[in-house]
Coordinates of C-alpha atoms in Angstrom, one line a residue:
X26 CA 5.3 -25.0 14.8
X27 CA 3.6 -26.7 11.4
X28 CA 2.9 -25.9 8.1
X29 CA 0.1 -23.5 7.9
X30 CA -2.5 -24.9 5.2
X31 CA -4.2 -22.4 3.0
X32 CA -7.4 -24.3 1.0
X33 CA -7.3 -22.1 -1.7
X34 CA -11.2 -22.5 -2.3
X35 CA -11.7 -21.1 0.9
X36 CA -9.7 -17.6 0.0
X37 CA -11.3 -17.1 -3.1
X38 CA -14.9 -17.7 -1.3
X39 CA -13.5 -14.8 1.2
X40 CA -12.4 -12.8 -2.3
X41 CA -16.2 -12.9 -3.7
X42 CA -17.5 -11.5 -0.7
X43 CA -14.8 -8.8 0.2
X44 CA -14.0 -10.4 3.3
X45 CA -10.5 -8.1 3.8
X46 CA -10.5 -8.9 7.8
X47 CA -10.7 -12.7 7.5
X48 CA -8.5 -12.5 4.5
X49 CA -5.9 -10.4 6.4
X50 CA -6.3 -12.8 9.5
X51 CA -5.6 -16.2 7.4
X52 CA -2.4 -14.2 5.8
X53 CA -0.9 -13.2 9.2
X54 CA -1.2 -16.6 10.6
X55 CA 0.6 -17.7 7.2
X56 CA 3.5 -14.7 7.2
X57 CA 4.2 -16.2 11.0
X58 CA 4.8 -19.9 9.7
X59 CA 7.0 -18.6 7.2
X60 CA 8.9 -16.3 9.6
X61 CA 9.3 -19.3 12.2
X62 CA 11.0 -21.0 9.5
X63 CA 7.7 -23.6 8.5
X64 CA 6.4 -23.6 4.9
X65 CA 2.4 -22.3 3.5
X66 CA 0.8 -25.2 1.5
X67 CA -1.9 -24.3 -1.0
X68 CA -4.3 -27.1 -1.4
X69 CA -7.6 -27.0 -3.5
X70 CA -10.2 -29.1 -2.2
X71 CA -12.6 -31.0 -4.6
X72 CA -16.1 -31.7 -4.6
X73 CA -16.0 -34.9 -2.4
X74 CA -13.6 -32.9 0.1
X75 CA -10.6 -34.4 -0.6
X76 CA -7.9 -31.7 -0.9
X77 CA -4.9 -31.8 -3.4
X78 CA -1.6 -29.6 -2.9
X79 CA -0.5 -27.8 -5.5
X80 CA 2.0 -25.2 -4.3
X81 CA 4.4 -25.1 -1.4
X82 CA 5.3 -21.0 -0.6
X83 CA 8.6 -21.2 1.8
X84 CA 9.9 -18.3 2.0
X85 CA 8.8 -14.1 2.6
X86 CA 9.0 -13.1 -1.2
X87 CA 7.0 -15.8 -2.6
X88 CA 4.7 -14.7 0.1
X89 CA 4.2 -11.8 -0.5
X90 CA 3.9 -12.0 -4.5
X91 CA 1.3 -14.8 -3.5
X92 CA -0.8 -12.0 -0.9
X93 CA -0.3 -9.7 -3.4
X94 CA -2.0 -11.7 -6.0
X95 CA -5.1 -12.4 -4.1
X96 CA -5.6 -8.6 -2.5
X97 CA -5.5 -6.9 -5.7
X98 CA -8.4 -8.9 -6.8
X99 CA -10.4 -6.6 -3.9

């Protein structure tokens, strides 16, 4: 297993349009990487693509406090 990659641009894209099933799909595939013991990098992509990490999330809290943040936006 890998580090899952969340482009951060992306969720907040799926925020605007209340897309709660694709949200909940991309967290699930990140809770498992976590779980298997891999780590959830948030990247931002600019506007010439190029993506930039800014966060690493490595363990179930952080997580959760992250999920948290971005469903109660919904």
């Amino acid at each position: 297993m890998e580090d899952f990659v969340i482009v951060v641009n992306r969720i907040e894209e799926l925020q605007s349009v209340e897309d709660r099933q694709e949200l909940e799909l991309i967290f699930e595939k990140a809770k498992r990487t976590i779980v298997g013991g891999m780590d959830v990098i948030l990247m931002r992509e600019n506007s010439s693509g190029k993506r930039e990490k800014f966060q690493t999330i490595s363990n179930e809290r952080d997580f959760e406090d992250y999920r948290k943040q971005v469903f109660r936006f919904l």
